[in-house]
Amino acid sequence: MTEQSAAALGREPESVLAEASADPSGRAPGREPRSYAPTLALANFGIYIALLTPVLVSMAFKLQHITADATEATSALGLVLGVGAVFALVANPLVGRLSDRTSSRFGMRRPWIVGGAATGFLAFALIGVAESVWIVLIGWCIAQAGMNAVLAAANATLPDQVPAERRGKVSGLVGITTPLGILAGSFLVNFLNDDLARFLVPAAIGLVLAVLFAVTLRDRRLAAPPSQRFGIREFLGSFVFDPRRHPDFGWTWITKFLVMFGYAGIATFLPFYLTERFALGEQEAIGVILIANLASMAMMAISSPIGGILSDRFGKRRPFVTAAGLIMVAGLVLLAFAPSVPVLIVAQAVIGLGAGAFFSVDLALATQVLPNPDDTAKDLGVLNIANALPQSIAPAIAPAIIAFGATTALGGYTVFYLFGAFVALAGAVLVYRIKGVK
């Protein structure tokens, strides 16, 4: 059996790995443990509450409270979220590779899950009490690194625990956690009136649910410490791959990056979009964001499991990824030209319909193109760069695109969302460059 076929079956070389359960082979079992999928979903739900609540609402208003005017707040938001996303970009693959090499008696993934969640919680507390943009920036960078460490280690357990033919269903369940985290965070903010609570309460939920997953996880263990030392070459190798040797992996990365780029700027600048274009106050904007996220979550809750189940049943991933991307593009165009708040809410629902299917099927597809069964978490971490990098680039270039758009007849935010739609469209089409998966 080749390394590639072993990866497709979710297996590891028997001489290297041992499982912290009854099966010492290190192979994904015929069926995952009963508690695995629910607790993995809960862990993702908690981390997304902690990370996405600031991105959606809390961070924009926190920076408004400590800056002089709206222009400074917009620039500060781009700076904080852009630089923070770089830390997410680095932490995800790096922790993935380190967890692949971790020989702790507690398992390969568990120490990173617990440690990352605890670090993130403390960083969110720092943001809550910060009185300057620079302290917020430092706190957000640490929070991104900690919480992305959790995501890297937790999601690397999918090929550890679940056979390939069942991953669409499990990843569909995990995919629901993104909209649920968005909705829960938006709901919580309505009842939290001060900055500290808006950051600390979601972070506490993330910490508790991550620890719950770690405690119940039947984690794998390395039979022996890695023989190869972790040097500069291995460190840099955590962030790269050879697209010539593994073209399907490369095209999967590009597809994910482009679709996520179109999606990344939506939530980040929605508070400013509402206050500027529709002249809403802060509390009014928070209420609209809650309703919009409820509509998006409802559609995601429908499309995420259905997309995963249908892709398993038909044995195909690419058509579902493309269809999901095109639906997101339609929603972005509608959002760009929304003449009223109700139309904006409908646009968010359309985007959610596409995003739910994309997140679920894309994860299942990704696990089937991993280059090396010995570096599962590292390779998933490299793919997660395609999630994190747009979250850095989009906020960084958004002020320039919005400023340019403001000089046109369309307007700043219309041009920004249309640009995102164009990029996402490219990703939806390029998925067919992947040849090893139907």
Short mmCIF file of C-alpha atoms in Angstrom, two decimals:
data_model
loop_
_atom_site.label_atom_id
_atom_site.label_comp_id
_atom_site.label_asym_id
_atom_site.label_seq_id
_atom_site.Cartn_x
_atom_site.Cartn_y
_atom_site.Cartn_z
CA MET A 1 0.00 0.00 0.00
CA THR A 2 1.39 3.44 -0.90
CA GLU A 3 1.61 6.31 1.55
CA GLN A 4 -1.08 8.14 -0.41
CA SER A 5 -3.53 5.26 -0.22
CA ALA A 6 -2.84 4.86 3.48
CA ALA A 7 -3.67 8.55 3.96
CA ALA A 8 -6.91 8.16 2.03
CA LEU A 9 -7.96 5.41 4.42
CA GLY A 10 -7.04 7.52 7.44
CA ARG A 11 -4.29 5.07 8.45
CA GLU A 12 -0.82 5.49 9.87
CA PRO A 13 2.23 3.20 9.57
CA GLU A 14 1.81 0.50 12.18
CA SER A 15 5.44 0.65 13.28
CA VAL A 16 5.23 4.29 14.28
CA LEU A 17 2.00 4.94 16.11
CA ALA A 18 0.07 3.45 18.96
CA GLU A 19 -3.40 4.42 20.03
CA ALA A 20 -4.42 5.40 23.52
CA SER A 21 -7.32 3.01 23.14
CA ALA A 22 -7.53 -0.72 22.70
CA ASP A 23 -6.34 -0.57 19.08
CA PRO A 24 -2.53 -0.24 19.04
CA SER A 25 -2.23 0.01 15.28
CA GLY A 26 -2.80 3.71 15.04
CA ARG A 27 -5.44 3.15 12.34
CA ALA A 28 -8.73 4.98 12.14
CA PRO A 29 -11.26 2.42 13.44
CA GLY A 30 -14.10 1.03 11.38
CA ARG A 31 -16.33 3.47 13.20
CA GLU A 32 -15.31 6.39 15.38
CA PRO A 33 -15.97 6.25 19.16
CA ARG A 34 -19.55 7.24 19.95
CA SER A 35 -18.56 10.33 21.96
CA TYR A 36 -16.01 11.54 19.44
CA ALA A 37 -18.09 13.47 16.90
CA PRO A 38 -20.33 15.29 19.45
CA THR A 39 -17.42 16.38 21.64
CA LEU A 40 -15.31 17.43 18.62
CA ALA A 41 -18.24 19.50 17.40
CA LEU A 42 -18.64 21.07 20.85
CA ALA A 43 -14.93 21.92 21.01
CA ASN A 44 -15.08 23.61 17.61
CA PHE A 45 -18.27 25.39 18.67
CA GLY A 46 -16.57 26.76 21.78
CA ILE A 47 -13.45 27.91 19.95
CA TYR A 48 -15.52 29.61 17.26
CA ILE A 49 -17.56 31.45 19.88
CA ALA A 50 -14.32 32.70 21.42
CA LEU A 51 -12.72 33.70 18.10
CA LEU A 52 -15.65 34.84 15.99
CA THR A 53 -17.51 36.96 18.55
CA PRO A 54 -14.67 39.54 18.52
CA VAL A 55 -14.40 39.37 14.72
CA LEU A 56 -18.15 39.86 14.31
CA VAL A 57 -18.91 42.49 16.93
CA SER A 58 -16.75 42.91 20.00
CA MET A 59 -13.48 43.97 18.42
CA ALA A 60 -14.98 46.70 16.23
CA PHE A 61 -16.79 48.31 19.16
CA LYS A 62 -13.84 47.80 21.54
CA LEU A 63 -11.63 49.75 19.15
CA GLN A 64 -14.29 52.43 18.71
CA HIS A 65 -14.27 52.89 22.48
CA ILE A 66 -10.50 53.46 22.69
CA THR A 67 -9.87 55.44 19.47
CA ALA A 68 -10.63 59.04 18.54
CA ASP A 69 -12.96 58.60 15.54
CA ALA A 70 -14.46 56.15 13.04
CA THR A 71 -11.58 56.49 10.58
CA GLU A 72 -9.02 55.59 13.23
CA ALA A 73 -11.20 52.71 14.43
CA THR A 74 -11.45 51.27 10.90
CA SER A 75 -7.69 51.42 10.41
CA ALA A 76 -7.09 49.91 13.86
CA LEU A 77 -9.50 47.07 13.12
CA GLY A 78 -7.66 46.24 9.90
CA LEU A 79 -4.33 46.32 11.75
CA VAL A 80 -5.41 44.18 14.70
CA LEU A 81 -7.27 41.52 12.73
CA GLY A 82 -4.70 41.46 9.94
CA VAL A 83 -1.66 40.98 12.18
CA GLY A 84 -3.56 38.58 14.43
CA ALA A 85 -4.42 36.40 11.46
CA VAL A 86 -0.71 36.08 10.72
CA PHE A 87 -0.28 34.50 14.15
CA ALA A 88 -3.14 32.14 13.36
CA LEU A 89 -1.43 31.35 10.07
CA VAL A 90 1.80 30.40 11.85
CA ALA A 91 0.29 28.63 14.87
CA ASN A 92 -1.99 26.27 12.98
CA PRO A 93 0.55 24.34 10.89
CA LEU A 94 3.32 24.68 13.46
CA VAL A 95 1.23 23.18 16.26
CA GLY A 96 -0.02 20.60 13.79
CA ARG A 97 3.54 19.43 13.11
CA LEU A 98 4.50 19.55 16.78
CA SER A 99 1.44 17.50 17.75
CA ASP A 100 2.42 14.89 15.14
CA ARG A 101 5.72 14.58 17.05
CA THR A 102 4.39 14.84 20.61
CA SER A 103 5.16 11.73 22.67
CA SER A 104 3.43 12.82 25.89
CA ARG A 105 1.83 10.11 27.99
CA PHE A 106 -1.36 12.19 27.71
CA GLY A 107 -1.40 11.67 23.93
CA MET A 108 -0.38 13.52 20.78
CA ARG A 109 -3.18 16.08 20.54
CA ARG A 110 -4.52 16.52 24.08
CA PRO A 111 -1.72 18.72 25.54
CA TRP A 112 -2.07 21.22 22.69
CA ILE A 113 -5.84 21.36 23.00
CA VAL A 114 -5.80 22.15 26.72
CA GLY A 115 -2.75 24.42 26.62
CA GLY A 116 -4.00 26.42 23.65
CA ALA A 117 -7.44 26.97 25.16
CA ALA A 118 -5.99 28.16 28.48
CA THR A 119 -3.57 30.55 26.73
CA GLY A 120 -6.38 31.96 24.60
CA PHE A 121 -8.58 32.56 27.64
CA LEU A 122 -5.88 34.65 29.35
CA ALA A 123 -5.26 36.62 26.17
CA PHE A 124 -8.95 37.51 25.82
CA ALA A 125 -8.92 38.79 29.40
CA LEU A 126 -6.03 41.07 28.45
CA ILE A 127 -7.97 42.44 25.46
CA GLY A 128 -11.01 43.11 27.63
CA VAL A 129 -9.10 45.42 30.01
CA ALA A 130 -6.82 47.00 27.37
CA GLU A 131 -6.82 50.78 27.03
CA SER A 132 -4.67 51.08 23.90
CA VAL A 133 -4.71 49.62 20.41
CA TRP A 134 -1.26 48.11 20.92
CA ILE A 135 -2.33 46.11 23.96
CA VAL A 136 -5.38 44.89 22.06
CA LEU A 137 -3.08 43.89 19.19
CA ILE A 138 -0.78 41.90 21.50
CA GLY A 139 -3.69 40.19 23.18
CA TRP A 140 -5.36 39.29 19.87
CA CYS A 141 -2.14 37.81 18.48
CA ILE A 142 -1.75 35.58 21.54
CA ALA A 143 -5.44 34.63 21.43
CA GLN A 144 -5.22 33.70 17.74
CA ALA A 145 -2.14 31.57 18.36
CA GLY A 146 -3.71 29.77 21.33
CA MET A 147 -7.12 29.09 19.84
CA ASN A 148 -5.69 28.04 16.48
CA ALA A 149 -3.45 25.60 18.32
CA VAL A 150 -6.65 24.03 19.64
CA LEU A 151 -8.21 23.88 16.17
CA ALA A 152 -5.06 22.37 14.64
CA ALA A 153 -4.79 19.60 17.20
CA ALA A 154 -8.52 18.91 17.52
CA ASN A 155 -9.27 18.70 13.79
CA ALA A 156 -6.18 16.56 13.19
CA THR A 157 -7.99 13.86 15.17
CA LEU A 158 -10.51 13.46 12.30
CA PRO A 159 -8.27 11.24 10.16
CA ASP A 160 -6.98 9.66 13.39
CA GLN A 161 -10.42 8.56 14.48
CA VAL A 162 -12.75 8.39 11.46
CA PRO A 163 -12.50 6.19 8.33
CA ALA A 164 -12.54 8.03 5.00
CA GLU A 165 -16.02 6.87 3.99
CA ARG A 166 -17.56 8.48 7.09
CA ARG A 167 -15.67 11.76 7.16
CA GLY A 168 -18.25 13.71 5.15
CA LYS A 169 -20.88 13.06 7.82
CA VAL A 170 -18.58 13.93 10.71
CA SER A 171 -17.13 17.01 9.01
CA GLY A 172 -20.68 18.09 8.21
CA LEU A 173 -21.47 18.00 11.92
CA VAL A 174 -18.32 19.98 12.65
CA GLY A 175 -19.27 22.43 9.88
CA ILE A 176 -22.45 23.35 11.73
CA THR A 177 -20.35 24.67 14.61
CA THR A 178 -19.22 27.73 12.67
CA PRO A 179 -22.70 29.23 12.25
CA LEU A 180 -23.73 28.10 15.71
CA GLY A 181 -20.66 29.83 17.15
CA ILE A 182 -21.51 32.98 15.19
CA LEU A 183 -25.11 32.91 16.40
CA ALA A 184 -24.23 32.18 20.01
CA GLY A 185 -21.65 34.95 20.06
CA SER A 186 -24.06 37.45 18.54
CA PHE A 187 -26.71 36.42 21.06
CA LEU A 188 -24.34 36.73 24.03
CA VAL A 189 -23.18 40.21 23.07
CA ASN A 190 -26.76 41.47 23.34
CA PHE A 191 -26.61 40.75 27.08
CA LEU A 192 -23.03 41.87 27.73
CA ASN A 193 -22.61 45.60 28.06
CA ASP A 194 -18.92 45.99 28.90
CA ASP A 195 -15.83 45.10 26.89
CA LEU A 196 -14.35 42.69 29.45
CA ALA A 197 -17.46 40.48 29.54
CA ARG A 198 -17.79 40.55 25.73
CA PHE A 199 -14.36 38.91 25.44
CA LEU A 200 -14.16 36.84 28.62
CA VAL A 201 -17.52 35.01 28.57
CA PRO A 202 -17.11 33.55 25.04
CA ALA A 203 -13.50 32.63 25.89
CA ALA A 204 -14.64 30.78 29.03
CA ILE A 205 -17.11 28.76 26.98
CA GLY A 206 -14.34 27.87 24.54
CA LEU A 207 -12.02 26.79 27.36
CA VAL A 208 -14.61 24.54 29.03
CA LEU A 209 -15.68 22.79 25.82
CA ALA A 210 -12.11 22.28 24.62
CA VAL A 211 -11.18 20.67 27.94
CA LEU A 212 -14.29 18.46 27.73
CA PHE A 213 -13.18 17.19 24.32
CA ALA A 214 -9.62 16.59 25.55
CA VAL A 215 -10.82 14.62 28.57
CA THR A 216 -13.09 12.32 26.53
CA LEU A 217 -10.72 11.90 23.55
CA ARG A 218 -9.15 8.46 23.06
CA ASP A 219 -5.99 10.12 21.88
CA ARG A 220 -3.21 8.40 19.95
CA ARG A 221 0.26 8.09 21.41
CA LEU A 222 3.61 7.81 19.72
CA ALA A 223 5.16 4.42 20.45
CA ALA A 224 8.56 6.13 20.67
CA PRO A 225 9.88 9.71 20.44
CA PRO A 226 10.66 10.85 16.88
CA SER A 227 14.17 9.91 15.81
CA GLN A 228 14.58 13.07 13.72
CA ARG A 229 15.25 16.26 15.67
CA PHE A 230 13.04 19.31 15.12
CA GLY A 231 15.41 21.87 13.61
CA ILE A 232 15.17 24.96 11.42
CA ARG A 233 14.50 22.90 8.30
CA GLU A 234 11.64 21.03 9.99
CA PHE A 235 10.28 24.29 11.39
CA LEU A 236 10.17 25.94 7.96
CA GLY A 237 8.77 22.73 6.51
CA SER A 238 5.74 23.18 8.75
CA PHE A 239 4.47 25.90 6.42
CA VAL A 240 5.29 24.60 2.95
CA PHE A 241 4.65 21.69 0.61
CA ASP A 242 5.78 20.71 -2.88
CA PRO A 243 2.87 21.32 -5.30
CA ARG A 244 4.77 19.51 -8.07
CA ARG A 245 4.76 16.26 -6.11
CA HIS A 246 1.28 16.75 -4.69
CA PRO A 247 -0.72 18.85 -7.18
CA ASP A 248 -4.12 17.87 -5.75
CA PHE A 249 -3.04 19.14 -2.35
CA GLY A 250 -1.89 22.38 -3.99
CA TRP A 251 -5.16 22.95 -5.84
CA THR A 252 -7.11 22.17 -2.67
CA TRP A 253 -5.09 24.86 -0.90
CA ILE A 254 -5.76 27.43 -3.63
CA THR A 255 -9.47 26.63 -3.78
CA LYS A 256 -9.84 27.02 -0.02
CA PHE A 257 -7.83 30.25 -0.01
CA LEU A 258 -9.88 31.92 -2.75
CA VAL A 259 -13.29 30.98 -1.36
CA MET A 260 -12.25 31.96 2.16
CA PHE A 261 -10.90 35.27 0.88
CA GLY A 262 -14.35 36.09 -0.47
CA TYR A 263 -15.88 35.09 2.87
CA ALA A 264 -13.33 36.64 5.23
CA GLY A 265 -14.28 40.30 4.97
CA ILE A 266 -18.05 39.89 5.40
CA ALA A 267 -18.38 39.66 9.17
CA THR A 268 -15.34 41.80 9.97
CA PHE A 269 -16.68 45.00 8.45
CA LEU A 270 -20.41 44.37 8.84
CA PRO A 271 -20.71 46.58 11.95
CA PHE A 272 -19.18 49.51 10.04
CA TYR A 273 -21.28 48.72 6.94
CA LEU A 274 -24.46 48.91 9.02
CA THR A 275 -23.55 52.09 10.86
CA GLU A 276 -22.33 53.90 7.73
CA ARG A 277 -24.68 52.76 4.98
CA PHE A 278 -27.87 52.39 7.00
CA ALA A 279 -27.11 54.96 9.75
CA LEU A 280 -27.68 52.50 12.61
CA GLY A 281 -26.50 53.07 16.16
CA GLU A 282 -24.28 50.58 18.01
CA GLN A 283 -27.08 48.66 19.74
CA GLU A 284 -29.21 48.70 16.59
CA ALA A 285 -26.30 47.29 14.61
CA ILE A 286 -25.75 44.54 17.20
CA GLY A 287 -29.43 43.59 16.92
CA VAL A 288 -29.29 43.44 13.11
CA ILE A 289 -26.10 41.36 13.24
CA LEU A 290 -27.87 38.89 15.52
CA ILE A 291 -30.80 38.55 13.11
CA ALA A 292 -28.50 38.28 10.09
CA ASN A 293 -26.41 35.63 11.80
CA LEU A 294 -29.56 33.74 12.82
CA ALA A 295 -30.63 33.66 9.17
CA SER A 296 -27.15 32.58 8.10
CA MET A 297 -26.97 29.91 10.82
CA ALA A 298 -30.36 28.48 9.88
CA MET A 299 -29.22 28.02 6.30
CA MET A 300 -25.85 26.63 7.38
CA ALA A 301 -27.54 24.18 9.72
CA ILE A 302 -29.48 22.87 6.72
CA SER A 303 -26.73 22.81 4.11
CA SER A 304 -23.79 21.61 6.22
CA PRO A 305 -25.05 18.13 7.18
CA ILE A 306 -26.91 17.67 3.90
CA GLY A 307 -23.82 18.57 1.89
CA GLY A 308 -21.65 16.16 3.87
CA ILE A 309 -24.14 13.29 3.74
CA LEU A 310 -24.86 13.67 0.03
CA SER A 311 -21.18 13.89 -0.85
CA ASP A 312 -20.62 10.62 1.06
CA ARG A 313 -23.60 8.96 -0.63
CA PHE A 314 -22.58 9.94 -4.17
CA GLY A 315 -18.88 9.52 -3.49
CA LYS A 316 -18.17 12.97 -4.90
CA ARG A 317 -16.74 16.15 -3.36
CA ARG A 318 -15.93 18.58 -6.20
CA PRO A 319 -19.49 19.26 -7.48
CA PHE A 320 -20.65 20.10 -3.97
CA VAL A 321 -17.69 22.42 -3.33
CA THR A 322 -18.33 24.25 -6.61
CA ALA A 323 -22.07 24.58 -6.02
CA ALA A 324 -21.46 25.87 -2.50
CA GLY A 325 -18.95 28.44 -3.76
CA LEU A 326 -21.35 29.72 -6.44
CA ILE A 327 -24.13 30.14 -3.86
CA MET A 328 -21.75 32.18 -1.69
CA VAL A 329 -20.90 34.36 -4.70
CA ALA A 330 -24.59 35.05 -5.30
CA GLY A 331 -25.01 36.06 -1.66
CA LEU A 332 -22.00 38.39 -1.79
CA VAL A 333 -23.36 40.16 -4.86
CA LEU A 334 -26.73 40.58 -3.17
CA LEU A 335 -25.00 41.92 -0.04
CA ALA A 336 -23.02 44.42 -2.12
CA PHE A 337 -26.16 45.97 -3.58
CA ALA A 338 -28.49 45.54 -0.57
CA PRO A 339 -30.88 48.54 -0.60
CA SER A 340 -32.23 47.85 2.88
CA VAL A 341 -31.55 45.92 6.07
CA PRO A 342 -34.08 43.12 5.23
CA VAL A 343 -32.30 42.49 1.91
CA LEU A 344 -28.96 42.42 3.75
CA ILE A 345 -30.37 39.73 6.06
CA VAL A 346 -31.51 37.68 3.04
CA ALA A 347 -28.01 38.05 1.55
CA GLN A 348 -26.48 36.71 4.75
CA ALA A 349 -28.84 33.74 4.59
CA VAL A 350 -27.77 32.95 1.03
CA ILE A 351 -24.11 33.20 1.99
CA GLY A 352 -24.76 30.88 4.93
CA LEU A 353 -26.47 28.34 2.67
CA GLY A 354 -23.36 28.12 0.51
CA ALA A 355 -20.84 28.37 3.35
CA GLY A 356 -22.36 25.50 5.33
CA ALA A 357 -22.01 23.07 2.43
CA PHE A 358 -18.55 24.39 1.57
CA PHE A 359 -17.13 24.02 5.07
CA SER A 360 -18.41 20.46 5.50
CA VAL A 361 -17.48 19.01 2.09
CA ASP A 362 -14.19 20.93 1.83
CA LEU A 363 -12.90 19.36 5.06
CA ALA A 364 -13.82 15.88 3.86
CA LEU A 365 -12.09 16.54 0.53
CA ALA A 366 -8.99 17.87 2.26
CA THR A 367 -8.49 14.69 4.30
CA GLN A 368 -8.37 12.69 1.05
CA VAL A 369 -5.50 14.63 -0.56
CA LEU A 370 -3.05 14.72 2.36
CA PRO A 371 0.48 13.98 1.07
CA ASN A 372 1.97 12.12 4.04
CA PRO A 373 0.27 9.88 6.62
CA ASP A 374 3.07 10.61 9.10
CA ASP A 375 2.32 14.35 9.03
CA THR A 376 -1.48 14.44 9.17
CA ALA A 377 -1.79 17.39 11.53
CA LYS A 378 1.04 19.29 9.83
CA ASP A 379 -0.57 18.94 6.40
CA LEU A 380 -4.00 19.92 7.71
CA GLY A 381 -2.26 22.88 9.31
CA VAL A 382 -0.80 23.90 5.96
CA LEU A 383 -4.31 23.74 4.51
CA ASN A 384 -5.54 25.84 7.40
CA ILE A 385 -3.13 28.56 6.27
CA ALA A 386 -5.60 28.96 3.42
CA ASN A 387 -8.24 29.71 6.08
CA ALA A 388 -6.07 32.08 8.12
CA LEU A 389 -4.23 33.97 5.38
CA PRO A 390 -7.37 35.56 3.86
CA GLN A 391 -8.33 36.72 7.34
CA SER A 392 -5.04 38.62 7.38
CA ILE A 393 -5.02 39.89 3.81
CA ALA A 394 -8.71 40.85 3.54
CA PRO A 395 -8.77 43.20 6.57
CA ALA A 396 -5.37 44.61 5.60
CA ILE A 397 -6.41 45.61 2.08
CA ALA A 398 -10.08 46.32 2.85
CA PRO A 399 -9.55 49.97 3.91
CA ALA A 400 -7.81 50.70 0.60
CA ILE A 401 -10.52 48.94 -1.44
CA ILE A 402 -13.28 50.68 0.52
CA ALA A 403 -11.56 54.04 0.11
CA PHE A 404 -11.19 53.47 -3.62
CA GLY A 405 -14.80 52.32 -3.91
CA ALA A 406 -15.96 55.46 -2.12
CA THR A 407 -14.65 57.50 -5.06
CA THR A 408 -16.85 55.55 -7.51
CA ALA A 409 -20.60 55.60 -8.10
CA LEU A 410 -20.95 52.16 -6.50
CA GLY A 411 -19.61 53.11 -3.06
CA GLY A 412 -16.87 51.67 -0.86
CA TYR A 413 -18.52 48.63 0.66
CA THR A 414 -20.24 47.65 -2.60
CA VAL A 415 -16.87 47.51 -4.37
CA PHE A 416 -15.36 45.58 -1.44
CA TYR A 417 -18.04 42.87 -1.45
CA LEU A 418 -18.01 42.60 -5.26
CA PHE A 419 -14.26 42.07 -5.13
CA GLY A 420 -14.80 39.28 -2.62
CA ALA A 421 -17.44 37.71 -4.89
CA PHE A 422 -15.03 37.69 -7.83
CA VAL A 423 -12.28 35.99 -5.82
CA ALA A 424 -14.68 33.37 -4.41
CA LEU A 425 -15.92 32.65 -7.94
CA ALA A 426 -12.38 31.80 -9.01
CA GLY A 427 -12.09 29.33 -6.14
CA ALA A 428 -15.40 27.66 -6.97
CA VAL A 429 -14.22 27.02 -10.54
CA LEU A 430 -10.66 25.92 -9.78
CA VAL A 431 -11.76 22.99 -7.58
CA TYR A 432 -12.02 20.97 -10.80
CA ARG A 433 -8.24 21.14 -11.11
CA ILE A 434 -8.20 18.51 -8.33
CA LYS A 435 -7.99 15.16 -10.15
CA GLY A 436 -7.58 12.56 -7.40
CA VAL A 437 -11.01 13.18 -5.86
CA LYS A 438 -14.30 13.07 -7.74
#
